[in-house]
Structures are given as C-alpha cells and as structure tokens.
Short mmCIF file of C-alpha atoms in Angstrom, two decimals:
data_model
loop_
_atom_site.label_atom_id
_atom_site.label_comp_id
_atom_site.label_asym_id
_atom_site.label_seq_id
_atom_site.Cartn_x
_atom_site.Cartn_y
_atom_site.Cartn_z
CA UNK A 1 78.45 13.26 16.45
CA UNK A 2 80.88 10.52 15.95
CA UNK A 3 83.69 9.58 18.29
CA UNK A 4 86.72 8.80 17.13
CA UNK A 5 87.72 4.19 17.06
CA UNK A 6 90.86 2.83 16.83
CA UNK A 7 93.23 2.31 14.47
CA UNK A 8 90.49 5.10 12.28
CA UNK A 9 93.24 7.10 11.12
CA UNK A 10 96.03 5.64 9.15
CA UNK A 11 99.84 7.69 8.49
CA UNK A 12 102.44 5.92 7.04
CA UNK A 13 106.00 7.74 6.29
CA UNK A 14 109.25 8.62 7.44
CA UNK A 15 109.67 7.77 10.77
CA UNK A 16 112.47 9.83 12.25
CA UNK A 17 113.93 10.19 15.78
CA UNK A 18 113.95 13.51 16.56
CA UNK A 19 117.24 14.26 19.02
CA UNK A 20 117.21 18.27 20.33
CA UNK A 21 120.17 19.46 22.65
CA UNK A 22 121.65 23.23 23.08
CA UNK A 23 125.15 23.18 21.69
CA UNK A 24 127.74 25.91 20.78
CA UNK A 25 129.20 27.77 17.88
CA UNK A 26 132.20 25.28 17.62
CA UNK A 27 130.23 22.44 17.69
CA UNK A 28 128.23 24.29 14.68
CA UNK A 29 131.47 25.08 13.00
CA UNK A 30 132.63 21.73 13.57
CA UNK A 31 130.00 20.30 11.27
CA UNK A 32 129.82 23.13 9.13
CA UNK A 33 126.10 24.63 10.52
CA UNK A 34 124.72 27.24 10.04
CA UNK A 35 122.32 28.06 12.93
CA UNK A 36 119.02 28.64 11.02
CA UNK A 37 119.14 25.79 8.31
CA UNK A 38 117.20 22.33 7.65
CA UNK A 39 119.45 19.97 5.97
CA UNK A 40 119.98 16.61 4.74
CA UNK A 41 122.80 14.65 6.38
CA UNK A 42 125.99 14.20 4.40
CA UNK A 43 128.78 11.80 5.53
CA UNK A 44 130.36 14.70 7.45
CA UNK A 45 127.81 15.41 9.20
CA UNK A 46 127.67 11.10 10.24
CA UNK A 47 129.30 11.19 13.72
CA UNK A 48 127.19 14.45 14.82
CA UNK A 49 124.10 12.65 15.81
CA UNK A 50 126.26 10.48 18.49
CA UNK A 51 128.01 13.11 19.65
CA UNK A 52 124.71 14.78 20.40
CA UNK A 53 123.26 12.31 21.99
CA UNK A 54 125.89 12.33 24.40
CA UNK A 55 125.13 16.06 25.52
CA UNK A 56 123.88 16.31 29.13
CA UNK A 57 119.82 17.65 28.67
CA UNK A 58 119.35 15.54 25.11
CA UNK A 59 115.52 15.21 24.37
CA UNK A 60 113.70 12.84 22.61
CA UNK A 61 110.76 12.91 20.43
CA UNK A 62 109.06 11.16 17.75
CA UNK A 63 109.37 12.50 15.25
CA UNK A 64 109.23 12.88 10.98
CA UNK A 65 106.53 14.92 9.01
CA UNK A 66 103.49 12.25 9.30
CA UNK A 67 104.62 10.69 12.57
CA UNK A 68 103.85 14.21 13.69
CA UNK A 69 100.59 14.84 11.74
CA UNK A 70 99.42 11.64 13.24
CA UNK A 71 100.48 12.41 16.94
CA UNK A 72 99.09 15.43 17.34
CA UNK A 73 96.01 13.89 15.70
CA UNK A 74 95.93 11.75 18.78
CA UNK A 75 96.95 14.32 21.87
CA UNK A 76 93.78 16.69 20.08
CA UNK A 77 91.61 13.32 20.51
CA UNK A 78 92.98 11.93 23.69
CA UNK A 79 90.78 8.99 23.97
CA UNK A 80 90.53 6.32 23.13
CA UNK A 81 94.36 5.63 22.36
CA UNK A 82 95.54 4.49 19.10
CA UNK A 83 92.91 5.91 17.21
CA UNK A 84 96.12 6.85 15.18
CA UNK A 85 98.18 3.55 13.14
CA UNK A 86 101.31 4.63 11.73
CA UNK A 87 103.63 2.95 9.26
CA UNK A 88 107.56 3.49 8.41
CA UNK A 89 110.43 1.59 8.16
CA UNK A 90 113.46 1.85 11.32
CA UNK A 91 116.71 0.12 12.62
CA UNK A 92 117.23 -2.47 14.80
CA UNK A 93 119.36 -0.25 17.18
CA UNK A 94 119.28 1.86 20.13
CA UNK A 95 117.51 5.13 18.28
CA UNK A 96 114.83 2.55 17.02
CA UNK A 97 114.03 1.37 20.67
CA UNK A 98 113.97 4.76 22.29
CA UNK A 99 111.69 5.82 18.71
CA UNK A 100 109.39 3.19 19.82
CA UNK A 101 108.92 3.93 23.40
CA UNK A 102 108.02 7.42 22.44
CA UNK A 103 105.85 6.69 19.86
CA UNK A 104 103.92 4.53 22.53
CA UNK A 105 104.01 7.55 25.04
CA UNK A 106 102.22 9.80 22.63
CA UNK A 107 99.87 6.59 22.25
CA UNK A 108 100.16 6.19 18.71
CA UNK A 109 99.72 2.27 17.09
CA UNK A 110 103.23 2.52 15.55
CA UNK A 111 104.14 -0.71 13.58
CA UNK A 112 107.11 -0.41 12.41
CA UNK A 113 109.17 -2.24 9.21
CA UNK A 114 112.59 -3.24 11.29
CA UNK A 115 115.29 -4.09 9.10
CA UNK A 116 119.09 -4.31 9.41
CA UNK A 117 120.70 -2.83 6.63
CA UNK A 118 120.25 0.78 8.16
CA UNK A 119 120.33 2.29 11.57
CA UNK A 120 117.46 4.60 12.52
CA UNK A 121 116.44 7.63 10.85
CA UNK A 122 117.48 11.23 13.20
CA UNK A 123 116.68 14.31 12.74
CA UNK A 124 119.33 16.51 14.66
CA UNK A 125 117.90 19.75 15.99
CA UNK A 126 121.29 21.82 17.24
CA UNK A 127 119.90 25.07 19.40
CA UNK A 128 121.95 27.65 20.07
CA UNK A 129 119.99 30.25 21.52
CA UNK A 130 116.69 31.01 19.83
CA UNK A 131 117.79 29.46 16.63
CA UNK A 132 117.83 25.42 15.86
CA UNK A 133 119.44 23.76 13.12
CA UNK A 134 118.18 20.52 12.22
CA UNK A 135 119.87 17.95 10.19
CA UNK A 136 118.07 15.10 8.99
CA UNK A 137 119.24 11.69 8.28
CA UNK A 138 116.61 9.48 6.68
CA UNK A 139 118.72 6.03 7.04
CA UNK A 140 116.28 3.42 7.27
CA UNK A 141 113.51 5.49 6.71
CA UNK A 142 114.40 5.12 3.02
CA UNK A 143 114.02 1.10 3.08
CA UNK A 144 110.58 0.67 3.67
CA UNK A 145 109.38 -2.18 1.80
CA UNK A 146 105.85 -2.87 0.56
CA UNK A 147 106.09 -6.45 -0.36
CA UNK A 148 107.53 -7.11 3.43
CA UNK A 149 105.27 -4.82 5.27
CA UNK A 150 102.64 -3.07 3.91
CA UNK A 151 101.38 -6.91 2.10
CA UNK A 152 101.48 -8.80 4.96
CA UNK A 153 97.96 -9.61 5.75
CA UNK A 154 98.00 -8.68 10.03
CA UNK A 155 99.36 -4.69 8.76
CA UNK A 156 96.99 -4.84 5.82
CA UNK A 157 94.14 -5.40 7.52
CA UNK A 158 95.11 -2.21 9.90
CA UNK A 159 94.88 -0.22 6.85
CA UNK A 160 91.36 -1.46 5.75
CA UNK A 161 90.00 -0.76 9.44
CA UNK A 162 91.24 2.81 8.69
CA UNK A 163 88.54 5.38 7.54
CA UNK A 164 91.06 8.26 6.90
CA UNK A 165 94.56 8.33 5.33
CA UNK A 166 97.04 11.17 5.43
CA UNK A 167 101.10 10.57 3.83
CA UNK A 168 103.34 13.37 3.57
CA UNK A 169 104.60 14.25 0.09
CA UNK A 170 108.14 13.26 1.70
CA UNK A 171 106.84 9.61 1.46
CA UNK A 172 106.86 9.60 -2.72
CA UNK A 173 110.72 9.49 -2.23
CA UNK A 174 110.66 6.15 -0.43
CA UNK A 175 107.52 4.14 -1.65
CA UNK A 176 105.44 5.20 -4.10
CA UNK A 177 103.87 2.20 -4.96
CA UNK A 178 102.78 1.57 -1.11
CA UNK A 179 101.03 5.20 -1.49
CA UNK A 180 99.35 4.12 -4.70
CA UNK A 181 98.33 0.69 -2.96
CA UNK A 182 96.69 2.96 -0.05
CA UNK A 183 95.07 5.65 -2.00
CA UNK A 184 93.36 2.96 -4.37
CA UNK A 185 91.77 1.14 -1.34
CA UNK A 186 90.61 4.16 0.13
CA UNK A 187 89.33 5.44 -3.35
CA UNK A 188 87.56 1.69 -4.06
CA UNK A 189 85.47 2.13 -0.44
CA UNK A 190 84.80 5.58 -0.59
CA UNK A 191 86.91 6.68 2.23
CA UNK A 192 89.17 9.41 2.15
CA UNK A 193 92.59 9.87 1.31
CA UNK A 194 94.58 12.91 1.80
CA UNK A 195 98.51 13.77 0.70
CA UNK A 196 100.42 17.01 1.67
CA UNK A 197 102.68 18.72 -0.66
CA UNK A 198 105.70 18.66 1.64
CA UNK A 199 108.39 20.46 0.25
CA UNK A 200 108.56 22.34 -3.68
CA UNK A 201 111.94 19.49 -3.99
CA UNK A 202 108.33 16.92 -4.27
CA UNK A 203 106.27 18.70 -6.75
CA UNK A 204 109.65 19.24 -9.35
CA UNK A 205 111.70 16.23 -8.87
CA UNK A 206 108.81 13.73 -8.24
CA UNK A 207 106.15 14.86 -10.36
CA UNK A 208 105.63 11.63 -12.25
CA UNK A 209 105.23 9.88 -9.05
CA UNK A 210 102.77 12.81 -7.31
CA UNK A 211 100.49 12.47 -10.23
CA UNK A 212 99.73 9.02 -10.32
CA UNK A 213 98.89 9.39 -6.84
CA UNK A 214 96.91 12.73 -7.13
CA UNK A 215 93.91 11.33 -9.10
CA UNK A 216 92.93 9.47 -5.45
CA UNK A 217 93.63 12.49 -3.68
CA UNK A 218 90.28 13.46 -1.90
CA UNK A 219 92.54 16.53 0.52
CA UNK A 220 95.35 18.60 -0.85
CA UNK A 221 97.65 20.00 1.75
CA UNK A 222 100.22 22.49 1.62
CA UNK A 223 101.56 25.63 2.43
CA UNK A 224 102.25 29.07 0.01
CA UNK A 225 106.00 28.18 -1.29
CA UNK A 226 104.74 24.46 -1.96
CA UNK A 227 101.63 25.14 -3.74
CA UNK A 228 103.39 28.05 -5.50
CA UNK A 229 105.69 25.38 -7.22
CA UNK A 230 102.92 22.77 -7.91
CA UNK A 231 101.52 25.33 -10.09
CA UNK A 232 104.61 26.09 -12.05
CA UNK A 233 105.36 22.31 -12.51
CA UNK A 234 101.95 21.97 -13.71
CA UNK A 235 101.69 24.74 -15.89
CA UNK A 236 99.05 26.59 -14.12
CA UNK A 237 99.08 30.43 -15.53
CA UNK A 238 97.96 31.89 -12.12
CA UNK A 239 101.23 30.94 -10.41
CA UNK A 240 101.12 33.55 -7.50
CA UNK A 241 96.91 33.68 -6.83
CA UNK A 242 96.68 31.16 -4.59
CA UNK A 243 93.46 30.88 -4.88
CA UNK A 244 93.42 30.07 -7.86
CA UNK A 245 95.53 27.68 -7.74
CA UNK A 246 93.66 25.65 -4.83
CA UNK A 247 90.98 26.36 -7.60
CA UNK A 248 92.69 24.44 -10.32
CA UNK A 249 94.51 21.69 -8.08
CA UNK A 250 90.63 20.80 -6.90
CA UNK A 251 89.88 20.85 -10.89
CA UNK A 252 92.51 17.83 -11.53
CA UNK A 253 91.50 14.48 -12.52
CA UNK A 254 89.67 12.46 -9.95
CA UNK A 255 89.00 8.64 -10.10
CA UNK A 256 85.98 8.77 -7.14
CA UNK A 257 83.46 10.97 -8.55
CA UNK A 258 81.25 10.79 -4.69
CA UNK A 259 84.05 13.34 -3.12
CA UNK A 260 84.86 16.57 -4.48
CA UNK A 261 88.32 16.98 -3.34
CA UNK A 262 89.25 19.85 -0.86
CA UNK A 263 92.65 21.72 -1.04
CA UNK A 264 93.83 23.29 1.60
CA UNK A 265 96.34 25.85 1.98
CA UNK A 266 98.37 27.25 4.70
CA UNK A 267 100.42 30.71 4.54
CA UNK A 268 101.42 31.22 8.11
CA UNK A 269 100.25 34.19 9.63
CA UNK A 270 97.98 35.02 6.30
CA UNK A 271 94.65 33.19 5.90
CA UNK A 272 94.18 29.90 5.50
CA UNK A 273 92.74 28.92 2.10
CA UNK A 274 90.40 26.14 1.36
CA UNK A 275 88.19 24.73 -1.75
CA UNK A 276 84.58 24.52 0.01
CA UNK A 277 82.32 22.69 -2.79
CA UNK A 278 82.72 25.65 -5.75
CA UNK A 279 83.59 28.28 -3.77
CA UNK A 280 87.29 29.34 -2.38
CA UNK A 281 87.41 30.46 1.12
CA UNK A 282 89.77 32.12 3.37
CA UNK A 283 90.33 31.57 6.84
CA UNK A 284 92.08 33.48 9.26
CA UNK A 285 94.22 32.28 11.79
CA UNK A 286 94.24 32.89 15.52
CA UNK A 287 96.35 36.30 16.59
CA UNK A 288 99.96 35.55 17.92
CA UNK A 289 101.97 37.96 19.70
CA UNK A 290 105.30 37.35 17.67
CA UNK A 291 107.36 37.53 20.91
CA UNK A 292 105.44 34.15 21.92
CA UNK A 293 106.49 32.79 18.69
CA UNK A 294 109.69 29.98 19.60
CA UNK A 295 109.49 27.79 16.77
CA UNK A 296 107.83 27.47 13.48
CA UNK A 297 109.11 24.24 12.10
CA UNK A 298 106.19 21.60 13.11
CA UNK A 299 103.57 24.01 12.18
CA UNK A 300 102.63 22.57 8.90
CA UNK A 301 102.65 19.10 10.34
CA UNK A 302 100.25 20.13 13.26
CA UNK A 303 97.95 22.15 11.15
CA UNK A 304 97.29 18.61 9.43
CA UNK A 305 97.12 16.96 12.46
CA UNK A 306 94.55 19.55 14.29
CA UNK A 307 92.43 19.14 11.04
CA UNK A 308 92.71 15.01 11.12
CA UNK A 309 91.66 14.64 14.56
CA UNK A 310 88.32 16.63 13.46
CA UNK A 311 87.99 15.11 9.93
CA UNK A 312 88.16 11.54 11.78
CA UNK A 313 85.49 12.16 13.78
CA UNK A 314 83.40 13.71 10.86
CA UNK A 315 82.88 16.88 11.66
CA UNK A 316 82.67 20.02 9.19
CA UNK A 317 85.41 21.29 6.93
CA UNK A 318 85.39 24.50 9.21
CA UNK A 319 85.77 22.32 12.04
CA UNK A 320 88.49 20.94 11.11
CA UNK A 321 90.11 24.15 9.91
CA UNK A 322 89.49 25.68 13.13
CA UNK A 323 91.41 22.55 14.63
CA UNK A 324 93.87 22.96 12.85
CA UNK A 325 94.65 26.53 13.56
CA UNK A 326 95.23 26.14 16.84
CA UNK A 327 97.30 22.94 17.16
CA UNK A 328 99.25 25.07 15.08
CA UNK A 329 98.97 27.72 17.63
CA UNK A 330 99.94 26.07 20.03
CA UNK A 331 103.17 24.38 18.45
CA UNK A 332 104.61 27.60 17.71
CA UNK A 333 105.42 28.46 21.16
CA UNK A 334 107.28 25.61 21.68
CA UNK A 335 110.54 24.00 21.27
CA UNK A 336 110.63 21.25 18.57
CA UNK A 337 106.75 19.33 17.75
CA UNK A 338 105.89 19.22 20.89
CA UNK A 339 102.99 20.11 23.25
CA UNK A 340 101.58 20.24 27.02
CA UNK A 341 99.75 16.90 28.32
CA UNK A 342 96.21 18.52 27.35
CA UNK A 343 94.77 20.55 24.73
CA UNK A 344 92.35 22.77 25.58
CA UNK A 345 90.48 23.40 22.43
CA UNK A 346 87.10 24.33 22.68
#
C-alpha cells in the first residue's frame, strides 16, 4: 500500500479568502442580499467585505473550490504535511497574509503568485440564522500569470514531483493555457490528471477552452446540474440519464491511450455515479439525518478531496469513492468548508 510523499498532489486555482460572520437583515438589505444566494461581487457590493471583517466573531478560512479539494485532501491524509502543493494568484495585502497563514495551518504547500494590481480574492459568507449568503470576489484570483509563475523553473519543478493533478472547472476562466501546460505533462508521464465541471456557467460559456483541455482528462468530476449541461452543450441525446452521460463523457477523445478515463458523478443524497472500466456503477452515499444537515455548499469540493487523498495513495476507485462520501459527510454538518482536527474514517 503506498503512503502518501510530498508535494504528490498538485491543485492550482482560485485562491479565495473565505470571511464568515452572522449579520442582520439590514445589513442584507443594505447590499441588496438575499439570504440563500451565491453571487459574484459587483461594485456595490465593494465595501461589504470590510465592513464584515470588522464584525466581532469574523472567521477565517482558506478557502476557493480547489484550495478546498486540496485541503481536505490533506486533513483525510494527515501525515506527512504538504503532501498537497497548491497554486493561485493573491494580493499583497492584509487578506493575502491572513490567506497564507491559514493555508499553512491546514498544512497545505501553498505558493502563491503575489502581485499588486489586485487585492485578495474573498468570498463573503453573510449568516443569518441557518441560511448564508456568500458573495464572491475573485480580485486577484483572476491575474494569475503563467509566464511569471507557473514557468519559473523552482514552481515547475513542484509540478513535475506531483503524481496527481486536480483544477476546478472555475480555473478555465483565469488560465487556460496554465491548465493545458499541466494536463500535457501529466498526460506525457502517464500520471493522472483530473478537472471538475464546476458550475453549468463552465461547460456553456467556456466550452472551447474545456475541450482542449478534456482530451488529457484521465477523471471527470461533477455533480447532476453540471453534467446535465455538459451534455446539452455537447449534443449528447441522453441529456437527463446520467448514466449515460458519464457513459459518453468517458467515450470522448483521449490523447493517453494507458488510462481509460473515469467520470464521476455526484447527485447529493442520490447515488454516486462512476465509469468503472465498461461498466457504469452507482454508489450510494452514507444516510444523513436531514436535521444534522447545516450546510451543503463545500460538499462538492470535499467529495473531490475525500477521493484525492485515496487516489494519491493508489488505492481502488471504490476506495476512493468511499472517501469521498464521507468527507462529504462530514462537511455537511458544518458551518462553511470546514472540519474537526481528525477524521475518523475507517
């Protein structure tokens, strides 16, 4: 059985700082919230994430879709640290520093692209109650930049020490030629490359730039809505069997002929689904009492993390299923993409 190395498992993507206080309905109707949304920032919404972060119990968390992934990749594995590297592109401000320290507490390699133009990507989650409203501003997660970066020789050679790669969909807005640069390494030593769907926005208003990627793709993630839309884009007839559409993403072109790729789909409390050599299999999820349920949001993102911390360490495809499944578990009964200082996964 192999243990999991350092620096084994590469993420690179939109590093946000993820700032969670409890606030009130004027301070939603101030910034024109509603309480159960997910949003992009807008300029109105600009001074909000100050005025936030000046509320008395403010928390702090690393935080953005593969920043996620990649942590809880590392709390499943424990040790040794910094089995997880992770690449994105931050501010040279206070968000950045306080992004940094937590990215070190959750013992992820974090090398960050610091530039000046743009403060720190946020991600605002406003709770009132049981409901959160999050409000995301990508800032200087939108500047990454390959050729200052990803290039330089001391970050590239993190990436070839790297036997598995995982990028959020998300990431094809900022850099897809640093995804493309990844994938083809990993494709060229036989290593293996995964990309998650993200968000249906990906598959219809960055199609050209999914598909150049998807041919390196050796693990397809997603969830029901996500894949649903990949199909339409694609012009897949079966639009609402999912199987059948895992069936026909695994069918797409592949450049590395030595992995069949695997596509894996979540549907939250429904079965898991997931291309197994020929065969599509479901797998069901562990039971939840829905009154334990506090917060679905990072689910998706710790699914793919339970499943990297297994797939990085080589064990089976049910394995890492089964991993996945209860990070995911687990991250539902908490505030935010977060979790307690152990797992205890058997």
């Amino acid at each position: 059985m192999t243990t999991a190395s350092e620096n084994a498992l590469f993420g690179m993507g939109n590093p946000l700082l993820d700032i969670s206080a409890v606030v009130d309905k004027d301070f939603l109707d101030k910034y024109g919230l509603k309480p159960n949304d997910q949003i992009l920032a807008e300029d109105k919404h600009k001074a909000m994430f100050d005025e936030i972060a000046k509320k008395s119990k403010v928390e702090y968390h690393a935080g953005g879709s593969t920043q996620n992934s990649v942590k809880i990749a590392q709390w499943m594995i424990q040790t040794p640290h910094k089995v997880a590297t992770f690449f994105g592109c931050i501010g040279t401000d206070h968000f950045g520093e306080i992004l940094k320290q937590k990215a070190e507490e959750a013992h992820v390699d974090a090398r960050y692209y610091q530039q000046t133009q743009e403060p720190t990507g946020t991600c605002a989650a406003c709770i009132t109650g049981d409901n959160r409203s999050l409000v995301a501003n990508l800032a200087a997660a939108n500047c990454y930049n390959k050729e200052k970066h990803l290039d330089l020789d001391g970050n590239w050679e993190l990436v070839e020490k790297a036997k598995v790669y995982y990028i959020a969909g998300f990431f094809l807005t900022v850099s897809p030629e640093s995804i493309l640069k990844v994938a083809k390494h990993a494709s060229e030593n036989n290593k293996i490359f995964s990309l998650n769907l993200s968000a249906p926005f990906i598959s219809q208003f960055f199609k050209e730039a999914m598909m150049k990627v998807m041919p390196y793709v050796d693990i397809l993630f997603g969830n029901e809505t996500e894949a649903a839309t990949f199909a339409k884009e694609q012009g897949f007839e079966e639009t609402d069997d999912i199987a059948e559409i895992a069936r026909r993403a695994q069918s797409l072109p592949k450049v590395n002929k030595k992995r069949q790729r695997v596509v894996v789909f979540t549907q939250g409390k429904d079965d898991t689904v997931a291309t197994i050599g020929e065969k599509v299999t479901m797998f069901s999820v562990l039971d939840i009492d829905q009154n334990d349920i506090v917060d679905t949001n990072g689910a998706g993102d710790a699914f793919v993390g339970g499943f990297l911390s297994e797939l990085v360490q080589e064990r089976t495809l049910e394995e890492c299923i089964r991993a996945g499944h209860y990070a995911a578990n687990v991250i539902i009964r908490r505030a935010g993409c977060t979790f307690p200082e152990k797992p205890d996964f058997p």
